[in-house]
C-alpha positions as a printed NumPy array, in Angstrom:
array([[ -0.518,  14.473, -10.233],
       [ -2.038,  11.847,  -8.009],
       [ -0.58 ,   8.777,  -6.346],
       [ -1.355,   5.57 ,  -8.277],
       [ -1.702,   2.234,  -6.494],
       [ -1.896,  -1.011,  -8.504],
       [ -2.858,  -3.768,  -9.107],
       [ -6.194,  -3.892,  -7.336],
       [ -6.919,  -6.541,  -6.336],
       [ -3.349,  -7.572,  -5.59 ],
       [ -1.998, -11.087,  -5.095],
       [  1.733, -10.724,  -4.357],
       [  2.86 ,  -7.086,  -4.483],
       [  1.243,  -3.65 ,  -4.477],
       [  3.094,  -1.047,  -6.547],
       [  2.953,   2.717,  -6.062],
       [  3.635,   5.541,  -8.51 ],
       [  3.883,   9.022,  -7.045],
       [  4.996,  12.425,  -8.358],
       [  7.248,  12.801,  -5.288],
       [  9.752,  10.413,  -3.697],
       [  8.053,   7.675,  -1.657],
       [  9.365,   7.637,   1.916],
       [  7.172,   4.874,   3.391],
       [  4.301,   2.506,   2.671],
       [  2.134,   1.211,   5.521],
       [ -0.709,  -1.316,   5.345],
       [ -3.467,  -1.418,   7.955],
       [ -6.234,  -3.95 ,   8.426],
       [ -9.842,  -2.894,   8.84 ],
       [ -9.345,  -2.728,  12.648],
       [ -6.606,  -0.125,  12.229],
       [ -3.706,  -2.437,  13.102],
       [ -0.508,  -2.01 ,  11.081],
       [  0.117,  -5.324,   9.309],
       [  3.   ,  -4.402,   6.973],
       [  5.383,  -1.517,   6.348],
       [  8.359,  -0.66 ,   4.169],
       [ 10.56 ,   2.438,   3.979],
       [ 12.024,   3.982,   0.833],
       [ 10.394,   1.59 ,  -1.644],
       [  7.711,   1.882,  -4.319],
       [  6.287,  -1.599,  -3.681],
       [  5.141,  -3.656,  -0.703],
       [  4.642,  -7.417,  -0.482],
       [  1.176,  -8.707,   0.423],
       [  2.02 , -12.417,   0.082],
       [  1.776, -12.976,   3.852],
       [ -1.564, -11.176,   4.215],
       [ -4.954, -12.832,   4.099],
       [ -7.582, -12.022,   1.518],
       [ -9.5  ,  -8.851,   2.285],
       [ -9.586,  -5.077,   2.181],
       [ -6.752,  -3.001,   3.647],
       [ -5.887,   0.677,   3.936],
       [ -2.503,   1.719,   2.602],
       [ -0.847,   4.929,   3.746],
       [  1.603,   6.333,   1.214],
       [  4.077,   8.837,   2.679],
       [  6.021,  10.976,   0.196],
       [  8.298,  13.983,   0.49 ],
       [  5.221,  16.128,  -0.287],
       [  2.8  ,  14.617,   2.257],
       [  0.725,  11.48 ,   2.719],
       [ -2.413,   9.88 ,   1.343],
       [ -4.534,   6.835,   2.195],
       [ -5.78 ,   4.317,  -0.361],
       [ -8.164,   1.375,  -0.124],
       [ -6.592,  -1.797,  -1.535],
       [ -7.877,  -5.338,  -1.934],
       [ -5.862,  -8.527,  -1.594],
       [ -7.112, -11.693,  -3.27 ],
       [ -5.589, -15.155,  -3.123]])
């Protein structure tokens, strides 16, 4: 089973569904700077972020994966 990230594009919150327990979610801008992070949750707020494309790293008990996400306002 794969990690699911939704909605795309997101306005307020990005949700994550994973077959394993989610340990951390990290959002990076296109320059590679970490702009948001949360531990032990299956959702992360994007309300404070500007419109654009971000990379989200999903860390689970079984490993990590990176997903491209869009934020629209």
